[in-house]
Amino acid sequence: MASRDLINSLTLVPSIPPILATASTTAAAVAIDTAEYESLMVVFDVGVIDTACTVALSLVECATLSGSYTAVAVGDLIVPLGTSASNQANPATLVLANSNGNPVAIGYRGALRYVKPQITLAGTVGTGAAVGAIGVLGNGRHQGGAMLTSSIIQ
């Protein structure tokens, strides 16, 4: 593997397909299976939103696929530099008061196997907000996997 090769060391897992949310809602997500990987980050894609709308980004986790998912503890989240999730009402949730369309990544360092991203829109959504999320798995125990995985669990 080339020393500058990143594409063959990551696996992408679509979790929240791109949707146009037109009302206050929580987007449905499929679980990301972290088995055989040492790291996970979730990239949230939130389009430009109305100033009267807020978008809450969070992760939930579970040891089993069909079990009860709970919020990821603050200590198991890696938030972007310059962002403080701890000063908010729910410290495990990153709240965007408005979005200029830039993606936001949240890292996961927890120990549970299954992780789901959550995107919750509240307030006046207006003409709609394009949202989606994709899991980026890295440091695979068996390198050389496909870039786009079929291990999407519904």
Tab-separated table of C-alpha atoms in Angstrom:
chain	number	residue	atom	x	y	z
A	1	MET	CA	0.000	0.000	0.000
A	2	ALA	CA	1.332	3.418	-0.909
A	3	SER	CA	2.420	5.615	1.974
A	4	ARG	CA	-0.031	8.311	0.858
A	5	ASP	CA	-2.924	5.934	0.192
A	6	LEU	CA	-5.956	6.803	2.311
A	7	ILE	CA	-8.727	5.365	0.151
A	8	ASN	CA	-7.785	1.745	0.908
A	9	SER	CA	-7.634	2.259	4.649
A	10	LEU	CA	-11.152	3.677	5.104
A	11	THR	CA	-14.593	2.139	4.739
A	12	LEU	CA	-17.622	4.350	4.123
A	13	VAL	CA	-20.997	3.330	5.539
A	14	PRO	CA	-24.080	5.330	4.509
A	15	SER	CA	-26.221	5.692	7.628
A	16	ILE	CA	-28.692	8.500	6.949
A	17	PRO	CA	-29.327	8.770	3.222
A	18	PRO	CA	-29.630	12.368	2.027
A	19	ILE	CA	-33.152	13.652	2.634
A	20	LEU	CA	-34.922	16.969	2.430
A	21	ALA	CA	-36.425	17.481	5.866
A	22	THR	CA	-39.386	19.832	5.707
A	23	ALA	CA	-40.598	19.687	9.304
A	24	SER	CA	-39.234	19.284	12.802
A	25	THR	CA	-38.090	15.686	12.843
A	26	THR	CA	-35.366	13.196	13.726
A	27	ALA	CA	-33.898	11.565	10.627
A	28	ALA	CA	-34.016	7.756	10.619
A	29	ALA	CA	-30.605	6.084	10.652
A	30	VAL	CA	-29.248	2.615	10.118
A	31	ALA	CA	-26.632	1.203	12.481
A	32	ILE	CA	-22.926	1.331	11.726
A	33	ASP	CA	-21.211	-1.937	12.668
A	34	THR	CA	-17.786	-1.161	14.115
A	35	ALA	CA	-16.660	-4.795	14.324
A	36	GLU	CA	-13.184	-5.279	12.829
A	37	TYR	CA	-12.392	-1.546	13.026
A	38	GLU	CA	-10.542	0.495	15.609
A	39	SER	CA	-11.966	3.922	14.777
A	40	LEU	CA	-15.151	5.618	13.627
A	41	MET	CA	-16.156	9.130	12.738
A	42	VAL	CA	-19.528	10.209	11.472
A	43	VAL	CA	-19.688	12.990	8.906
A	44	PHE	CA	-22.954	14.894	9.068
A	45	ASP	CA	-23.975	16.788	5.957
A	46	VAL	CA	-26.366	19.598	6.842
A	47	GLY	CA	-27.370	21.989	4.100
A	48	VAL	CA	-28.101	25.650	4.580
A	49	ILE	CA	-30.883	26.013	7.157
A	50	ASP	CA	-33.251	28.779	8.152
A	51	THR	CA	-32.129	30.930	11.089
A	52	ALA	CA	-35.308	29.902	12.959
A	53	CYS	CA	-34.255	26.238	12.771
A	54	THR	CA	-31.773	24.375	14.952
A	55	VAL	CA	-30.088	21.102	14.101
A	56	ALA	CA	-28.924	18.750	16.861
A	57	LEU	CA	-26.251	16.196	15.941
A	58	SER	CA	-25.582	13.246	18.209
A	59	LEU	CA	-24.570	9.586	18.332
A	60	VAL	CA	-26.302	6.684	20.054
A	61	GLU	CA	-24.752	3.287	20.747
A	62	CYS	CA	-25.676	-0.278	21.614
A	63	ALA	CA	-23.877	-3.575	22.192
A	64	THR	CA	-26.415	-5.466	20.069
A	65	LEU	CA	-28.065	-4.583	16.788
A	66	SER	CA	-31.652	-4.794	18.021
A	67	GLY	CA	-31.057	-3.611	21.581
A	68	SER	CA	-31.912	-0.298	23.204
A	69	TYR	CA	-29.679	2.510	21.907
A	70	THR	CA	-28.507	5.140	24.386
A	71	ALA	CA	-26.706	8.459	23.981
A	72	VAL	CA	-22.939	8.202	23.690
A	73	ALA	CA	-21.184	9.539	26.788
A	74	VAL	CA	-19.375	12.845	26.375
A	75	GLY	CA	-16.041	11.171	27.100
A	76	ASP	CA	-16.539	8.858	24.121
A	77	LEU	CA	-17.090	11.709	21.645
A	78	ILE	CA	-14.424	13.539	19.700
A	79	VAL	CA	-15.815	16.895	18.584
A	80	PRO	CA	-14.251	19.281	16.048
A	81	LEU	CA	-11.577	21.673	17.279
A	82	GLY	CA	-13.065	24.950	18.369
A	83	THR	CA	-16.359	23.280	19.257
A	84	SER	CA	-17.411	22.758	22.828
A	85	ALA	CA	-20.226	20.290	23.324
A	86	SER	CA	-19.849	20.530	27.108
A	87	ASN	CA	-21.342	24.018	27.381
A	88	GLN	CA	-24.722	22.980	26.008
A	89	ALA	CA	-27.843	21.723	27.793
A	90	ASN	CA	-27.163	18.187	26.543
A	91	PRO	CA	-23.378	17.891	26.406
A	92	ALA	CA	-23.496	14.789	24.167
A	93	THR	CA	-25.310	16.741	21.458
A	94	LEU	CA	-23.767	19.265	19.092
A	95	VAL	CA	-26.331	21.961	18.275
A	96	LEU	CA	-26.064	24.118	15.177
A	97	ALA	CA	-28.051	27.356	15.469
A	98	ASN	CA	-27.604	27.782	11.756
A	99	SER	CA	-25.621	26.034	9.071
A	100	ASN	CA	-23.816	27.385	6.074
A	101	GLY	CA	-23.738	23.983	4.433
A	102	ASN	CA	-20.381	22.793	5.756
A	103	PRO	CA	-20.086	19.147	6.872
A	104	VAL	CA	-19.485	18.416	10.558
A	105	ALA	CA	-17.597	15.362	11.825
A	106	ILE	CA	-17.962	13.730	15.235
A	107	GLY	CA	-15.551	10.990	16.284
A	108	TYR	CA	-16.461	7.965	18.408
A	109	ARG	CA	-14.079	6.248	20.821
A	110	GLY	CA	-16.583	4.125	22.713
A	111	ALA	CA	-16.450	0.367	23.049
A	112	LEU	CA	-19.900	-0.685	21.874
A	113	ARG	CA	-20.284	-2.396	18.516
A	114	TYR	CA	-23.212	-0.532	16.939
A	115	VAL	CA	-23.490	3.237	16.506
A	116	LYS	CA	-26.233	5.340	14.925
A	117	PRO	CA	-26.019	9.034	14.105
A	118	GLN	CA	-28.985	11.234	14.935
A	119	ILE	CA	-29.988	14.466	13.230
A	120	THR	CA	-32.863	16.298	14.917
A	121	LEU	CA	-34.366	19.414	13.385
A	122	ALA	CA	-36.438	21.768	15.528
A	123	GLY	CA	-38.107	25.097	15.025
A	124	THR	CA	-39.136	26.523	11.686
A	125	VAL	CA	-37.502	24.426	9.007
A	126	GLY	CA	-38.789	26.633	6.201
A	127	THR	CA	-38.439	25.333	2.662
A	128	GLY	CA	-36.492	22.316	3.847
A	129	ALA	CA	-33.072	21.333	5.061
A	130	ALA	CA	-30.957	18.772	3.248
A	131	VAL	CA	-29.419	16.399	5.801
A	132	GLY	CA	-27.524	13.126	5.749
A	133	ALA	CA	-24.772	11.214	7.529
A	134	ILE	CA	-22.096	8.732	6.595
A	135	GLY	CA	-19.878	6.630	8.844
A	136	VAL	CA	-16.150	6.536	8.136
A	137	LEU	CA	-14.518	3.440	9.608
A	138	GLY	CA	-10.741	3.329	9.872
A	139	ASN	CA	-7.855	1.327	11.254
A	140	GLY	CA	-9.401	-1.940	10.114
A	141	ARG	CA	-8.017	-5.073	11.672
A	142	HIS	CA	-7.907	-6.562	8.156
A	143	GLN	CA	-6.874	-3.842	5.690
A	144	GLY	CA	-7.810	-3.813	2.040
A	145	GLY	CA	-11.575	-3.643	2.360
A	146	ALA	CA	-13.868	-1.993	-0.136
A	147	MET	CA	-14.320	1.752	0.036
A	148	LEU	CA	-18.098	1.502	0.186
A	149	THR	CA	-19.246	-1.260	2.464
A	150	SER	CA	-22.340	-3.362	2.133
A	151	SER	CA	-22.544	-3.867	5.884
A	152	ILE	CA	-25.427	-1.446	6.192
A	153	ILE	CA	-27.755	-2.843	8.800
A	154	GLN	CA	-31.407	-1.942	8.549
